[in-house]
CSV table of C-alpha atoms and ligand atoms in Angstrom, one decimal:
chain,number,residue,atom,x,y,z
T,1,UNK,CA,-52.2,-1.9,-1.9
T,2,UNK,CA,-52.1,-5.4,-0.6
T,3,UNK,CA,-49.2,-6.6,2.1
T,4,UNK,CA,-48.5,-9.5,3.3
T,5,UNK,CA,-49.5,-10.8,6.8
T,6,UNK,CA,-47.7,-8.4,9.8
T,7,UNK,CA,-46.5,-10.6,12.8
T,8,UNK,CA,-46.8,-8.9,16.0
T,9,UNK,CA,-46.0,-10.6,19.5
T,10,UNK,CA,-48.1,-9.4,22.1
T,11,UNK,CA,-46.3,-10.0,25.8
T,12,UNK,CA,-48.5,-9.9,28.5
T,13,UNK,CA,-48.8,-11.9,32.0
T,14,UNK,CA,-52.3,-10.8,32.6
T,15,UNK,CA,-54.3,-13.2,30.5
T,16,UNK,CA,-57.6,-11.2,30.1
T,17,UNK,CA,-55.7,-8.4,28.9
T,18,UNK,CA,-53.5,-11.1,26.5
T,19,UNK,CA,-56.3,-12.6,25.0
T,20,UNK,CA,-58.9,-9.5,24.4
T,21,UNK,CA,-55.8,-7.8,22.7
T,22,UNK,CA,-55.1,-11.2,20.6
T,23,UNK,CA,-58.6,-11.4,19.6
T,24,UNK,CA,-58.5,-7.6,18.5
T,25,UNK,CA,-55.5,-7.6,16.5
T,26,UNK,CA,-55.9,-10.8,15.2
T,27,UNK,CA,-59.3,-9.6,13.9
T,28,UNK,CA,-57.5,-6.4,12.0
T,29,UNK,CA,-55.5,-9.2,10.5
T,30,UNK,CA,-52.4,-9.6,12.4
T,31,UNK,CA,-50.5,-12.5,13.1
T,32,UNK,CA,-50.2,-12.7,16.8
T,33,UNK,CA,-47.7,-15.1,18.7
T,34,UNK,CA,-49.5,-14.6,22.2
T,35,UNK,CA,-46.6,-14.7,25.2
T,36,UNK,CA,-47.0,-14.7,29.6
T,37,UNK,CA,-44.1,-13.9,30.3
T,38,UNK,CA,-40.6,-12.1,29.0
T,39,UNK,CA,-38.7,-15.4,29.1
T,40,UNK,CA,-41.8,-17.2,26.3
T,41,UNK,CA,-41.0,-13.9,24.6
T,42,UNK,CA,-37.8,-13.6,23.6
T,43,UNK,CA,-37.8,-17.1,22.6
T,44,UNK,CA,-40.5,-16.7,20.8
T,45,UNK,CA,-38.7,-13.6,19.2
T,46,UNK,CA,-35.3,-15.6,18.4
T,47,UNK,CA,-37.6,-18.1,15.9
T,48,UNK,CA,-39.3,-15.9,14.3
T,49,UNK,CA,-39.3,-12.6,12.6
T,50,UNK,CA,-41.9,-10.0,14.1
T,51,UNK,CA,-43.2,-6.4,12.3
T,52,UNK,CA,-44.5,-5.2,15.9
T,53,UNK,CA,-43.6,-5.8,19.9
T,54,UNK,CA,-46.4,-5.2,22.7
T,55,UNK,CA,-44.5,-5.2,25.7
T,56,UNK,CA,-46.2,-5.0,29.1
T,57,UNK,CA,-43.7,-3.1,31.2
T,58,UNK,CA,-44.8,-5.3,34.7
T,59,UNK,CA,-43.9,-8.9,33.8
T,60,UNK,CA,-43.1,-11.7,36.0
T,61,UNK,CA,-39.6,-13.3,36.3
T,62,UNK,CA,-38.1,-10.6,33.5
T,63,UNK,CA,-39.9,-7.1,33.6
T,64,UNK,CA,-40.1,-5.7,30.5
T,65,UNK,CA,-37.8,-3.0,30.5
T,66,UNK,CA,-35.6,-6.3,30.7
T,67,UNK,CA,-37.1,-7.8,27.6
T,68,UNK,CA,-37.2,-4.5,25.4
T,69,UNK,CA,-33.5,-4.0,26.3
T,70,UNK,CA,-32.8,-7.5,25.2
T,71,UNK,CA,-34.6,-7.1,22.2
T,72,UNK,CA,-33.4,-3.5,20.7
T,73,UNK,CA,-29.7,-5.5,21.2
T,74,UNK,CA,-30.6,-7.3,17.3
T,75,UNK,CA,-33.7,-5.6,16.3
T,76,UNK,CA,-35.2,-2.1,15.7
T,77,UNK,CA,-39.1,-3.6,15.4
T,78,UNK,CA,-41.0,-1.5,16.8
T,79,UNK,CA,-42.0,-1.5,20.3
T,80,UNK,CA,-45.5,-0.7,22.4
T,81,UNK,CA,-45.0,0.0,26.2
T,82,UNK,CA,-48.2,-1.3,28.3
T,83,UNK,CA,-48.2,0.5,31.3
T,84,UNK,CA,-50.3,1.1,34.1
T,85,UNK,CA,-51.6,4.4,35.8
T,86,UNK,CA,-49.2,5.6,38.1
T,87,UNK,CA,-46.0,4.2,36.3
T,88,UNK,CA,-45.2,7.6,34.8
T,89,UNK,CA,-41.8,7.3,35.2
T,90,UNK,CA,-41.2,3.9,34.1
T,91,UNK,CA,-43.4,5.3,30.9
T,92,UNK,CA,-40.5,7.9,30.4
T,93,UNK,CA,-38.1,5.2,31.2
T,94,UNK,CA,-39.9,2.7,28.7
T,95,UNK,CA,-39.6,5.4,25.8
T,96,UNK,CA,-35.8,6.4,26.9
T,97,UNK,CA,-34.7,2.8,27.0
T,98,UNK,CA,-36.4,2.3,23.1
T,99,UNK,CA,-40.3,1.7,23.3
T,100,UNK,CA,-41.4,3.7,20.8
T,101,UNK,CA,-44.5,4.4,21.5
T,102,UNK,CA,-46.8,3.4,25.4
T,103,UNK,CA,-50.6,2.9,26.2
T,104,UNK,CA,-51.9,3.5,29.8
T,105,UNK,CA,-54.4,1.0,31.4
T,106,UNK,CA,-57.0,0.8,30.8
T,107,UNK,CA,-56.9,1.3,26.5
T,108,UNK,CA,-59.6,0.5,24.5
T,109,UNK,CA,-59.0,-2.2,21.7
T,110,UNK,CA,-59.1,0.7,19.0
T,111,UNK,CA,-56.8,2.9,20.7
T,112,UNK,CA,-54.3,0.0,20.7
T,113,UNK,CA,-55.2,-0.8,17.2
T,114,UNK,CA,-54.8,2.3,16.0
T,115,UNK,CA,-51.3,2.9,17.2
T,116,UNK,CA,-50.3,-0.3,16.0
T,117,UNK,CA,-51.2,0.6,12.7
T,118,UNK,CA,-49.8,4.2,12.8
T,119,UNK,CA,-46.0,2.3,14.2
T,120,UNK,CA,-46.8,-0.1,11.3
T,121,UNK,CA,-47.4,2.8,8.7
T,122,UNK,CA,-44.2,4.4,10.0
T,123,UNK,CA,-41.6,1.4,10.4
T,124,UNK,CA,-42.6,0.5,6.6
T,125,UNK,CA,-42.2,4.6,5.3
T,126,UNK,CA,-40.1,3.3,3.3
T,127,UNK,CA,-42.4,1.0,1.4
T,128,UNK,CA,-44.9,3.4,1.1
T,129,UNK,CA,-45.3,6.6,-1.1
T,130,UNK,CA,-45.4,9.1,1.7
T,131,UNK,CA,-48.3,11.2,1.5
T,132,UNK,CA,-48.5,15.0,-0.2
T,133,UNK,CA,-51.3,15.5,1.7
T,134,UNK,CA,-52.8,14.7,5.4
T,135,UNK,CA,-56.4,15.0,5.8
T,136,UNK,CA,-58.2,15.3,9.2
T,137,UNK,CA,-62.1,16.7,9.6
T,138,UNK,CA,-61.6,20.6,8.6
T,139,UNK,CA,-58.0,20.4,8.6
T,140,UNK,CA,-55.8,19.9,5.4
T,141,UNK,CA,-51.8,20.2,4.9
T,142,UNK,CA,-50.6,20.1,1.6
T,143,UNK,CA,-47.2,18.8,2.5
T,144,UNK,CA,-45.4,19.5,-0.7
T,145,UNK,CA,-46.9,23.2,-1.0
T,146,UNK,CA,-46.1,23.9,2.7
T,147,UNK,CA,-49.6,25.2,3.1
T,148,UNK,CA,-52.4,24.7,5.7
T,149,UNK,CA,-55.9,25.1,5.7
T,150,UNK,CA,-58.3,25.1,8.4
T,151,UNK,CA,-61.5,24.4,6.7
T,152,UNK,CA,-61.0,26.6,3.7
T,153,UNK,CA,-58.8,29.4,5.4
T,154,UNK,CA,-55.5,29.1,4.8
T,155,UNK,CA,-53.2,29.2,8.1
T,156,UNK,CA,-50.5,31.4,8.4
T,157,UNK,CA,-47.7,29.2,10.2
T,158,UNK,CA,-44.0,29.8,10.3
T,159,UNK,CA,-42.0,27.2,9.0
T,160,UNK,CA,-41.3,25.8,12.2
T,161,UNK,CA,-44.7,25.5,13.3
T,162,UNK,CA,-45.6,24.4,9.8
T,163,UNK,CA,-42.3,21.8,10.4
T,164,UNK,CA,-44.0,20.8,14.2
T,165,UNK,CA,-47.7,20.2,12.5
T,166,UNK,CA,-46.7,18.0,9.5
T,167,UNK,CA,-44.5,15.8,12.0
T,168,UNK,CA,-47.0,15.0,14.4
T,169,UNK,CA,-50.0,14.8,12.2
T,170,UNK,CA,-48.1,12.4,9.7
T,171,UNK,CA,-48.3,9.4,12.5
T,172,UNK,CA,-51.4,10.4,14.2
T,173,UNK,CA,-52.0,8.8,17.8
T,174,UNK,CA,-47.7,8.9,18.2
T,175,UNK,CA,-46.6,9.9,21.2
T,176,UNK,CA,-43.6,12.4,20.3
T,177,UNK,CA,-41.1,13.2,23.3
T,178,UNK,CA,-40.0,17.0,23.5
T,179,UNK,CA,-36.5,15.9,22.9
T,180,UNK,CA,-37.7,14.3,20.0
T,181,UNK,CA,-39.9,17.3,18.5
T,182,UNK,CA,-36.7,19.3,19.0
T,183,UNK,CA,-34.3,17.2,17.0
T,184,UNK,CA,-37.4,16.5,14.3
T,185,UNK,CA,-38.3,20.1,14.1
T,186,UNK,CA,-35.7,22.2,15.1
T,187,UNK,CA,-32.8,20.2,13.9
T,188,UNK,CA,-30.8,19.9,17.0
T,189,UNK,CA,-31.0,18.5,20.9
T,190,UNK,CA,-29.8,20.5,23.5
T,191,UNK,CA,-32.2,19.9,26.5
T,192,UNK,CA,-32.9,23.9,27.1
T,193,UNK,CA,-34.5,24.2,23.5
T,194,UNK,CA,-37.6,21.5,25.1
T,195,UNK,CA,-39.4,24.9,26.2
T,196,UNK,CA,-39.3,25.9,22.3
T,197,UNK,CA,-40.9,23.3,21.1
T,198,UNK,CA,-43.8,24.5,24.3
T,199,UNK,CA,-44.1,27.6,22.5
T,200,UNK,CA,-44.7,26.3,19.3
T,201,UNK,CA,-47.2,24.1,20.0
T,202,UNK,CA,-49.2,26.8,22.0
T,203,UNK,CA,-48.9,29.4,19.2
T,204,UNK,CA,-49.6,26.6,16.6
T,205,UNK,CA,-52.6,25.4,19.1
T,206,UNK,CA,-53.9,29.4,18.7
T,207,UNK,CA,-53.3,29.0,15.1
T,208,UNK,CA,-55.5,25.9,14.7
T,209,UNK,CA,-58.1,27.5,17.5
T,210,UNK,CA,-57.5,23.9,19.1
T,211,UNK,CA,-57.9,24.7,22.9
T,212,UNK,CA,-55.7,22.6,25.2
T,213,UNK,CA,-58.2,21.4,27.8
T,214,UNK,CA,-60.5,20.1,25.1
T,215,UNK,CA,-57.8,19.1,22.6
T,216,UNK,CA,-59.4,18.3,19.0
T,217,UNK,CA,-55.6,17.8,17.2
T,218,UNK,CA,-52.8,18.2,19.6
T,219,UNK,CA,-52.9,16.6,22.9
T,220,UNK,CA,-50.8,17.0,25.9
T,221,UNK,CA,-48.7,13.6,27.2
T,222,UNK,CA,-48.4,14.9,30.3
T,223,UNK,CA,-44.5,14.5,31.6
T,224,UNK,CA,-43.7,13.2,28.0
T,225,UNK,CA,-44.6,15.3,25.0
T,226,UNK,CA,-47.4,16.0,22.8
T,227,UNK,CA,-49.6,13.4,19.9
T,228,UNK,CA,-51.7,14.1,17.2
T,229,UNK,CA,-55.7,12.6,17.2
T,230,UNK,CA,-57.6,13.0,14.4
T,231,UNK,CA,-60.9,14.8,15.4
T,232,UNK,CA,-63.4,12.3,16.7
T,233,UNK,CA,-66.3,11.9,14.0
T,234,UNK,CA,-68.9,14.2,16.2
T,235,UNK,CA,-66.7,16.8,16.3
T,236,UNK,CA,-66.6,17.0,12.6
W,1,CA,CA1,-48.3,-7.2,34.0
């Protein structure tokens, strides 16, 4: 499949951090428009169209909360929070005001990468076939047939569960909000039902024998949700 060049702007004060994630992305391929500051951003953002958004959330003159706001008033591109440790709240507030998706520093290049590419994957669904079937180490979901396999044991999942693993595992290294597994899974968002979607995930967790504190396919955001990794290779 061949696309053309993705634009991303990468908004960042701190210019170590601006240039090694330049240099990364614009090795993948990207086009990057490099910014300091939220001001150099958003007119950067008025003259051209971008695919992708990396927002650091602690910006001078504008923070980025600012910037993100200003930008979801014309645009649904998607958005990656930076943030740093400690900021959990503004992470939360980041998401809630329209980031989709936020990386804690320090992030390694292919973290960052690979969430770009998944927000990529997932803004442009519509360009793509979606796939029947999601692949990762000893796990297999054939999407169409509702069935799972660990290896080659078939899982028995309810459909919710089933509903909760095909979600999360379709853009892996997204960071899903509770709220957001509720309305995706269960098809509706009252607050009280977040604790459902905590049972799920541990009784689909038992299912997949995938132990929380050493997580190989569902990880915990702590205060935020829950994210899909594919297993790392040496744990195939
Ligand atoms: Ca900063």
């Amino acid at each position: 499949m061949t696309t053309s060049t993705r634009r991303i702007l990468v908004v960042e004060d701190e210019k170590s951090i601006r240039d090694a994630v330049t240099a990364y992305l614009e090795k993948e391929g990207y086009w990057v428009t490099p910014a300091a500051d939220g001001l150099a951003a958003l007119d950067a953002f008025d003259k051209h169209p971008y695919d992708l958004v990396v927002l650091d959330l602690m910006l001078p003159k504008m923070s980025g909360e600012q910037v993100c706001a200003e930008i979801r008033d014309t645009s649904d591109v998607p958005i990656i929070m930076l943030t740093a440790k400690g900021e959990e709240e503004d992470r939360i507030a980041g998401l809630e005001i329209g980031a989709d998706d936020y990386l804690v520093k320090p992030f390694s290049p292919r973290e960052l990468v690979a969430r770009v590419r998944a927000l990529l994957r997932r803004a442009h669904v519509g360009e793509e076939p979606q796939r029947d079937r999601l692949e990762y180490g000893e796990l297999s979901i054939d999407v169409a047939a509702h069935k799972a396999f660990l290896g080659t044991e078939e899982l028995d999942l309810t459909a919710s569960e089933f509903k909760l693993l095909t979600t999360i595992a379709r853009y892996p290294g997204r960071v899903y909000s509770r709220m957001e597994l509720v309305e995706k899974v269960l098809g509706y968002d009252f607050e009280g039902y977040e604790r459902t979607i905590d049972s799920h995930v541990k009784n689909l967790r038992a299912k997949l024998r995938d132990d929380p504190k050493t997580p190989t396919y569902i990880y915990t955001v702590h205060g935020v949700g829950y994210r899909f990794e594919p297993p790392k290779s040496d744990e195939v």
